[in-house]
Amino acid sequence: LTVEVLGTAFNVEARRGNTQVVLNEGKVRLRQKADNESLLMEPGDMAVLEGQNPLVLSKVNPEKISSWKDNRLFFDNARLEEIFQRLQDIHGLNFQVAEPSLLTLRFTGSCPINDYSILLTAISETYQLDISQQKKTISISSKHQP
């Protein structure tokens, strides 16, 4: 993916084979190497490239996406799987989830980037989950599990 800056403020994240570009202000032109077609982004646009798939464009709140610049993590209706992947990428945590269906639960909230325990406590209380940590491994299960 080629990103051409046209006087702007934007955020680019490339993890796990995916690239995400969020435009805060100004303009950005994206060109996918595979097809050489370009896309002109407007403020509030988010373009996501997953592998060799076509770019997917959507509208977002760029301040929430770029909250890491203010040392905060913000999640808006994110699946727990996405939240855990983000914490794994940032803090090197490993998650063991007893029930795969828990990963589809959605959560909205934020925490300081260096204190993810606040986020895990909120998730635990919201969904009645047991969350325990040993070193870098976090185990998650339903409190209703026998």
mmCIF file with all atom_site columns, C-alpha atoms in Angstrom:
data_model
loop_
_atom_site.group_PDB
_atom_site.id
_atom_site.type_symbol
_atom_site.label_atom_id
_atom_site.label_alt_id
_atom_site.label_comp_id
_atom_site.label_asym_id
_atom_site.label_entity_id
_atom_site.label_seq_id
_atom_site.pdbx_PDB_ins_code
_atom_site.Cartn_x
_atom_site.Cartn_y
_atom_site.Cartn_z
_atom_site.occupancy
_atom_site.B_iso_or_equiv
_atom_site.pdbx_formal_charge
_atom_site.auth_seq_id
_atom_site.auth_comp_id
_atom_site.auth_asym_id
_atom_site.auth_atom_id
_atom_site.pdbx_PDB_model_num
ATOM 1   C CA . LEU A 1 1   ? 0.000   0.000   0.000  1.00 0.00 ? 1   LEU A CA 1
ATOM 2   C CA . THR A 1 2   ? 1.363   3.421   -0.927 1.00 0.00 ? 2   THR A CA 1
ATOM 3   C CA . VAL A 1 3   ? 0.297   6.408   1.200  1.00 0.00 ? 3   VAL A CA 1
ATOM 4   C CA . GLU A 1 4   ? 0.679   9.835   -0.430 1.00 0.00 ? 4   GLU A CA 1
ATOM 5   C CA . VAL A 1 5   ? 0.450   12.704  2.043  1.00 0.00 ? 5   VAL A CA 1
ATOM 6   C CA . LEU A 1 6   ? -1.292  15.840  0.786  1.00 0.00 ? 6   LEU A CA 1
ATOM 7   C CA . GLY A 1 7   ? -0.828  18.128  3.839  1.00 0.00 ? 7   GLY A CA 1
ATOM 8   C CA . THR A 1 8   ? -2.451  16.342  6.722  1.00 0.00 ? 8   THR A CA 1
ATOM 9   C CA . ALA A 1 9   ? -2.528  14.535  10.083 1.00 0.00 ? 9   ALA A CA 1
ATOM 10  C CA . PHE A 1 10  ? -3.149  10.799  9.969  1.00 0.00 ? 10  PHE A CA 1
ATOM 11  C CA . ASN A 1 11  ? -2.474  7.511   11.724 1.00 0.00 ? 11  ASN A CA 1
ATOM 12  C CA . VAL A 1 12  ? -1.110  4.347   10.074 1.00 0.00 ? 12  VAL A CA 1
ATOM 13  C CA . GLU A 1 13  ? -1.080  1.009   11.872 1.00 0.00 ? 13  GLU A CA 1
ATOM 14  C CA . ALA A 1 14  ? 0.337   -2.158  10.341 1.00 0.00 ? 14  ALA A CA 1
ATOM 15  C CA . ARG A 1 15  ? -0.057  -5.323  12.420 1.00 0.00 ? 15  ARG A CA 1
ATOM 16  C CA . ARG A 1 16  ? -0.735  -8.994  11.771 1.00 0.00 ? 16  ARG A CA 1
ATOM 17  C CA . GLY A 1 17  ? -0.634  -8.551  7.984  1.00 0.00 ? 17  GLY A CA 1
ATOM 18  C CA . ASN A 1 18  ? -3.276  -5.798  8.030  1.00 0.00 ? 18  ASN A CA 1
ATOM 19  C CA . THR A 1 19  ? -2.871  -2.071  7.449  1.00 0.00 ? 19  THR A CA 1
ATOM 20  C CA . GLN A 1 20  ? -5.205  0.615   8.780  1.00 0.00 ? 20  GLN A CA 1
ATOM 21  C CA . VAL A 1 21  ? -5.043  4.297   7.818  1.00 0.00 ? 21  VAL A CA 1
ATOM 22  C CA . VAL A 1 22  ? -7.174  6.875   9.660  1.00 0.00 ? 22  VAL A CA 1
ATOM 23  C CA . LEU A 1 23  ? -7.294  10.465  8.454  1.00 0.00 ? 23  LEU A CA 1
ATOM 24  C CA . ASN A 1 24  ? -7.590  13.130  11.169 1.00 0.00 ? 24  ASN A CA 1
ATOM 25  C CA . GLU A 1 25  ? -7.326  16.205  8.953  1.00 0.00 ? 25  GLU A CA 1
ATOM 26  C CA . GLY A 1 26  ? -6.273  17.203  5.456  1.00 0.00 ? 26  GLY A CA 1
ATOM 27  C CA . LYS A 1 27  ? -6.110  14.696  2.608  1.00 0.00 ? 27  LYS A CA 1
ATOM 28  C CA . VAL A 1 28  ? -4.354  11.407  1.909  1.00 0.00 ? 28  VAL A CA 1
ATOM 29  C CA . ARG A 1 29  ? -4.274  9.411   -1.317 1.00 0.00 ? 29  ARG A CA 1
ATOM 30  C CA . LEU A 1 30  ? -3.904  5.651   -1.025 1.00 0.00 ? 30  LEU A CA 1
ATOM 31  C CA . ARG A 1 31  ? -2.772  3.405   -3.835 1.00 0.00 ? 31  ARG A CA 1
ATOM 32  C CA . GLN A 1 32  ? -2.948  -0.360  -3.514 1.00 0.00 ? 32  GLN A CA 1
ATOM 33  C CA . LYS A 1 33  ? 0.083   -1.866  -5.252 1.00 0.00 ? 33  LYS A CA 1
ATOM 34  C CA . ALA A 1 34  ? -1.897  -4.794  -6.660 1.00 0.00 ? 34  ALA A CA 1
ATOM 35  C CA . ASP A 1 35  ? -4.268  -2.755  -8.862 1.00 0.00 ? 35  ASP A CA 1
ATOM 36  C CA . ASN A 1 36  ? -2.691  0.742   -8.974 1.00 0.00 ? 36  ASN A CA 1
ATOM 37  C CA . GLU A 1 37  ? -6.092  2.397   -8.385 1.00 0.00 ? 37  GLU A CA 1
ATOM 38  C CA . SER A 1 38  ? -6.078  5.279   -5.919 1.00 0.00 ? 38  SER A CA 1
ATOM 39  C CA . LEU A 1 39  ? -8.461  6.389   -3.194 1.00 0.00 ? 39  LEU A CA 1
ATOM 40  C CA . LEU A 1 40  ? -8.627  9.950   -1.886 1.00 0.00 ? 40  LEU A CA 1
ATOM 41  C CA . MET A 1 41  ? -9.449  10.026  1.835  1.00 0.00 ? 41  MET A CA 1
ATOM 42  C CA . GLU A 1 42  ? -11.359 12.765  3.667  1.00 0.00 ? 42  GLU A CA 1
ATOM 43  C CA . PRO A 1 43  ? -11.113 13.551  7.413  1.00 0.00 ? 43  PRO A CA 1
ATOM 44  C CA . GLY A 1 44  ? -12.840 10.839  9.458  1.00 0.00 ? 44  GLY A CA 1
ATOM 45  C CA . ASP A 1 45  ? -12.192 8.133   6.852  1.00 0.00 ? 45  ASP A CA 1
ATOM 46  C CA . MET A 1 46  ? -10.593 4.841   7.821  1.00 0.00 ? 46  MET A CA 1
ATOM 47  C CA . ALA A 1 47  ? -9.163  2.566   5.123  1.00 0.00 ? 47  ALA A CA 1
ATOM 48  C CA . VAL A 1 48  ? -8.347  -1.037  6.002  1.00 0.00 ? 48  VAL A CA 1
ATOM 49  C CA . LEU A 1 49  ? -6.266  -3.377  3.894  1.00 0.00 ? 49  LEU A CA 1
ATOM 50  C CA . GLU A 1 50  ? -6.360  -7.028  4.941  1.00 0.00 ? 50  GLU A CA 1
ATOM 51  C CA . GLY A 1 51  ? -3.788  -9.061  3.033  1.00 0.00 ? 51  GLY A CA 1
ATOM 52  C CA . GLN A 1 52  ? -4.405  -8.778  -0.711 1.00 0.00 ? 52  GLN A CA 1
ATOM 53  C CA . ASN A 1 53  ? -8.123  -7.916  -0.368 1.00 0.00 ? 53  ASN A CA 1
ATOM 54  C CA . PRO A 1 54  ? -9.464  -4.622  -1.746 1.00 0.00 ? 54  PRO A CA 1
ATOM 55  C CA . LEU A 1 55  ? -9.349  -1.568  0.503  1.00 0.00 ? 55  LEU A CA 1
ATOM 56  C CA . VAL A 1 56  ? -12.390 -1.155  2.748  1.00 0.00 ? 56  VAL A CA 1
ATOM 57  C CA . LEU A 1 57  ? -13.353 2.439   3.579  1.00 0.00 ? 57  LEU A CA 1
ATOM 58  C CA . SER A 1 58  ? -15.504 3.473   6.552  1.00 0.00 ? 58  SER A CA 1
ATOM 59  C CA . LYS A 1 59  ? -16.219 6.529   8.705  1.00 0.00 ? 59  LYS A CA 1
ATOM 60  C CA . VAL A 1 60  ? -14.763 6.705   12.248 1.00 0.00 ? 60  VAL A CA 1
ATOM 61  C CA . ASN A 1 61  ? -13.993 9.158   15.030 1.00 0.00 ? 61  ASN A CA 1
ATOM 62  C CA . PRO A 1 62  ? -10.274 9.795   14.381 1.00 0.00 ? 62  PRO A CA 1
ATOM 63  C CA . GLU A 1 63  ? -9.636  11.133  17.901 1.00 0.00 ? 63  GLU A CA 1
ATOM 64  C CA . LYS A 1 64  ? -10.677 7.786   19.375 1.00 0.00 ? 64  LYS A CA 1
ATOM 65  C CA . ILE A 1 65  ? -8.523  5.818   16.932 1.00 0.00 ? 65  ILE A CA 1
ATOM 66  C CA . SER A 1 66  ? -5.495  8.036   17.655 1.00 0.00 ? 66  SER A CA 1
ATOM 67  C CA . SER A 1 67  ? -6.007  8.021   21.425 1.00 0.00 ? 67  SER A CA 1
ATOM 68  C CA . TRP A 1 68  ? -2.703  6.143   21.855 1.00 0.00 ? 68  TRP A CA 1
ATOM 69  C CA . LYS A 1 69  ? -0.943  9.487   21.246 1.00 0.00 ? 69  LYS A CA 1
ATOM 70  C CA . ASP A 1 70  ? -2.461  10.660  24.558 1.00 0.00 ? 70  ASP A CA 1
ATOM 71  C CA . ASN A 1 71  ? -1.365  7.415   26.265 1.00 0.00 ? 71  ASN A CA 1
ATOM 72  C CA . ARG A 1 72  ? -4.888  5.966   26.209 1.00 0.00 ? 72  ARG A CA 1
ATOM 73  C CA . LEU A 1 73  ? -6.496  2.952   24.646 1.00 0.00 ? 73  LEU A CA 1
ATOM 74  C CA . PHE A 1 74  ? -10.051 3.415   23.441 1.00 0.00 ? 74  PHE A CA 1
ATOM 75  C CA . PHE A 1 75  ? -12.370 0.682   22.229 1.00 0.00 ? 75  PHE A CA 1
ATOM 76  C CA . ASP A 1 76  ? -15.747 1.383   20.645 1.00 0.00 ? 76  ASP A CA 1
ATOM 77  C CA . ASN A 1 77  ? -18.014 -1.670  20.425 1.00 0.00 ? 77  ASN A CA 1
ATOM 78  C CA . ALA A 1 78  ? -14.927 -3.839  19.870 1.00 0.00 ? 78  ALA A CA 1
ATOM 79  C CA . ARG A 1 79  ? -15.028 -7.632  20.118 1.00 0.00 ? 79  ARG A CA 1
ATOM 80  C CA . LEU A 1 80  ? -13.083 -8.960  23.099 1.00 0.00 ? 80  LEU A CA 1
ATOM 81  C CA . GLU A 1 81  ? -10.908 -10.823 20.597 1.00 0.00 ? 81  GLU A CA 1
ATOM 82  C CA . GLU A 1 82  ? -9.805  -7.466  19.108 1.00 0.00 ? 82  GLU A CA 1
ATOM 83  C CA . ILE A 1 83  ? -9.151  -5.997  22.564 1.00 0.00 ? 83  ILE A CA 1
ATOM 84  C CA . PHE A 1 84  ? -7.067  -8.996  23.626 1.00 0.00 ? 84  PHE A CA 1
ATOM 85  C CA . GLN A 1 85  ? -5.069  -8.888  20.375 1.00 0.00 ? 85  GLN A CA 1
ATOM 86  C CA . ARG A 1 86  ? -4.345  -5.209  20.936 1.00 0.00 ? 86  ARG A CA 1
ATOM 87  C CA . LEU A 1 87  ? -3.171  -5.854  24.504 1.00 0.00 ? 87  LEU A CA 1
ATOM 88  C CA . GLN A 1 88  ? -1.056  -8.744  23.240 1.00 0.00 ? 88  GLN A CA 1
ATOM 89  C CA . ASP A 1 89  ? 0.566   -6.514  20.601 1.00 0.00 ? 89  ASP A CA 1
ATOM 90  C CA . ILE A 1 90  ? 1.276   -3.677  23.047 1.00 0.00 ? 90  ILE A CA 1
ATOM 91  C CA . HIS A 1 91  ? 2.133   -5.542  26.257 1.00 0.00 ? 91  HIS A CA 1
ATOM 92  C CA . GLY A 1 92  ? 3.160   -9.029  25.067 1.00 0.00 ? 92  GLY A CA 1
ATOM 93  C CA . LEU A 1 93  ? 0.304   -10.684 26.960 1.00 0.00 ? 93  LEU A CA 1
ATOM 94  C CA . ASN A 1 94  ? -1.046  -14.144 26.200 1.00 0.00 ? 94  ASN A CA 1
ATOM 95  C CA . PHE A 1 95  ? -4.767  -14.791 26.631 1.00 0.00 ? 95  PHE A CA 1
ATOM 96  C CA . GLN A 1 96  ? -6.293  -18.152 27.466 1.00 0.00 ? 96  GLN A CA 1
ATOM 97  C CA . VAL A 1 97  ? -10.066 -18.023 27.018 1.00 0.00 ? 97  VAL A CA 1
ATOM 98  C CA . ALA A 1 98  ? -12.028 -21.005 28.357 1.00 0.00 ? 98  ALA A CA 1
ATOM 99  C CA . GLU A 1 99  ? -15.027 -20.443 26.075 1.00 0.00 ? 99  GLU A CA 1
ATOM 100 C CA . PRO A 1 100 ? -14.433 -19.236 22.490 1.00 0.00 ? 100 PRO A CA 1
ATOM 101 C CA . SER A 1 101 ? -17.883 -17.581 22.476 1.00 0.00 ? 101 SER A CA 1
ATOM 102 C CA . LEU A 1 102 ? -16.547 -15.012 24.976 1.00 0.00 ? 102 LEU A CA 1
ATOM 103 C CA . LEU A 1 103 ? -14.325 -13.590 22.242 1.00 0.00 ? 103 LEU A CA 1
ATOM 104 C CA . THR A 1 104 ? -17.388 -12.354 20.329 1.00 0.00 ? 104 THR A CA 1
ATOM 105 C CA . LEU A 1 105 ? -18.660 -10.194 23.202 1.00 0.00 ? 105 LEU A CA 1
ATOM 106 C CA . ARG A 1 106 ? -18.447 -6.463  22.488 1.00 0.00 ? 106 ARG A CA 1
ATOM 107 C CA . PHE A 1 107 ? -17.126 -3.759  24.783 1.00 0.00 ? 107 PHE A CA 1
ATOM 108 C CA . THR A 1 108 ? -16.795 0.029   24.764 1.00 0.00 ? 108 THR A CA 1
ATOM 109 C CA . GLY A 1 109 ? -14.344 1.695   27.128 1.00 0.00 ? 109 GLY A CA 1
ATOM 110 C CA . SER A 1 110 ? -10.907 3.173   27.603 1.00 0.00 ? 110 SER A CA 1
ATOM 111 C CA . CYS A 1 111 ? -7.926  2.999   29.927 1.00 0.00 ? 111 CYS A CA 1
ATOM 112 C CA . PRO A 1 112 ? -4.432  4.419   30.291 1.00 0.00 ? 112 PRO A CA 1
ATOM 113 C CA . ILE A 1 113 ? -2.172  2.596   27.844 1.00 0.00 ? 113 ILE A CA 1
ATOM 114 C CA . ASN A 1 114 ? 0.100   1.402   30.672 1.00 0.00 ? 114 ASN A CA 1
ATOM 115 C CA . ASP A 1 115 ? -2.677  0.247   33.034 1.00 0.00 ? 115 ASP A CA 1
ATOM 116 C CA . TYR A 1 116 ? -4.678  -2.366  31.163 1.00 0.00 ? 116 TYR A CA 1
ATOM 117 C CA . SER A 1 117 ? -5.872  -3.818  34.493 1.00 0.00 ? 117 SER A CA 1
ATOM 118 C CA . ILE A 1 118 ? -8.555  -1.094  34.567 1.00 0.00 ? 118 ILE A CA 1
ATOM 119 C CA . LEU A 1 119 ? -9.867  -2.346  31.238 1.00 0.00 ? 119 LEU A CA 1
ATOM 120 C CA . LEU A 1 120 ? -9.784  -6.007  32.296 1.00 0.00 ? 120 LEU A CA 1
ATOM 121 C CA . THR A 1 121 ? -11.630 -5.187  35.536 1.00 0.00 ? 121 THR A CA 1
ATOM 122 C CA . ALA A 1 122 ? -14.350 -3.343  33.608 1.00 0.00 ? 122 ALA A CA 1
ATOM 123 C CA . ILE A 1 123 ? -14.717 -6.255  31.166 1.00 0.00 ? 123 ILE A CA 1
ATOM 124 C CA . SER A 1 124 ? -14.847 -8.711  34.068 1.00 0.00 ? 124 SER A CA 1
ATOM 125 C CA . GLU A 1 125 ? -17.580 -6.769  35.875 1.00 0.00 ? 125 GLU A CA 1
ATOM 126 C CA . THR A 1 126 ? -19.590 -6.111  32.717 1.00 0.00 ? 126 THR A CA 1
ATOM 127 C CA . TYR A 1 127 ? -19.728 -9.757  31.638 1.00 0.00 ? 127 TYR A CA 1
ATOM 128 C CA . GLN A 1 128 ? -19.296 -11.528 35.002 1.00 0.00 ? 128 GLN A CA 1
ATOM 129 C CA . LEU A 1 129 ? -15.972 -13.099 34.012 1.00 0.00 ? 129 LEU A CA 1
ATOM 130 C CA . ASP A 1 130 ? -13.172 -14.541 36.108 1.00 0.00 ? 130 ASP A CA 1
ATOM 131 C CA . ILE A 1 131 ? -9.927  -12.968 34.947 1.00 0.00 ? 131 ILE A CA 1
ATOM 132 C CA . SER A 1 132 ? -6.631  -13.981 36.520 1.00 0.00 ? 132 SER A CA 1
ATOM 133 C CA . GLN A 1 133 ? -3.041  -13.227 35.579 1.00 0.00 ? 133 GLN A CA 1
ATOM 134 C CA . GLN A 1 134 ? 0.180   -15.167 36.074 1.00 0.00 ? 134 GLN A CA 1
ATOM 135 C CA . LYS A 1 135 ? 3.144   -13.267 34.670 1.00 0.00 ? 135 LYS A CA 1
ATOM 136 C CA . LYS A 1 136 ? 2.236   -12.533 31.017 1.00 0.00 ? 136 LYS A CA 1
ATOM 137 C CA . THR A 1 137 ? -0.631  -15.061 30.782 1.00 0.00 ? 137 THR A CA 1
ATOM 138 C CA . ILE A 1 138 ? -4.205  -13.941 31.401 1.00 0.00 ? 138 ILE A CA 1
ATOM 139 C CA . SER A 1 139 ? -6.866  -16.602 31.877 1.00 0.00 ? 139 SER A CA 1
ATOM 140 C CA . ILE A 1 140 ? -10.515 -15.770 31.239 1.00 0.00 ? 140 ILE A CA 1
ATOM 141 C CA . SER A 1 141 ? -13.610 -17.817 32.003 1.00 0.00 ? 141 SER A CA 1
ATOM 142 C CA . SER A 1 142 ? -17.264 -17.269 32.764 1.00 0.00 ? 142 SER A CA 1
ATOM 143 C CA . LYS A 1 143 ? -18.151 -17.101 36.467 1.00 0.00 ? 143 LYS A CA 1
ATOM 144 C CA . HIS A 1 144 ? -21.100 -19.344 35.595 1.00 0.00 ? 144 HIS A CA 1
ATOM 145 C CA . GLN A 1 145 ? -18.827 -22.104 34.303 1.00 0.00 ? 145 GLN A CA 1
ATOM 146 C CA . PRO A 1 146 ? -19.037 -25.306 36.414 1.00 0.00 ? 146 PRO A CA 1
#
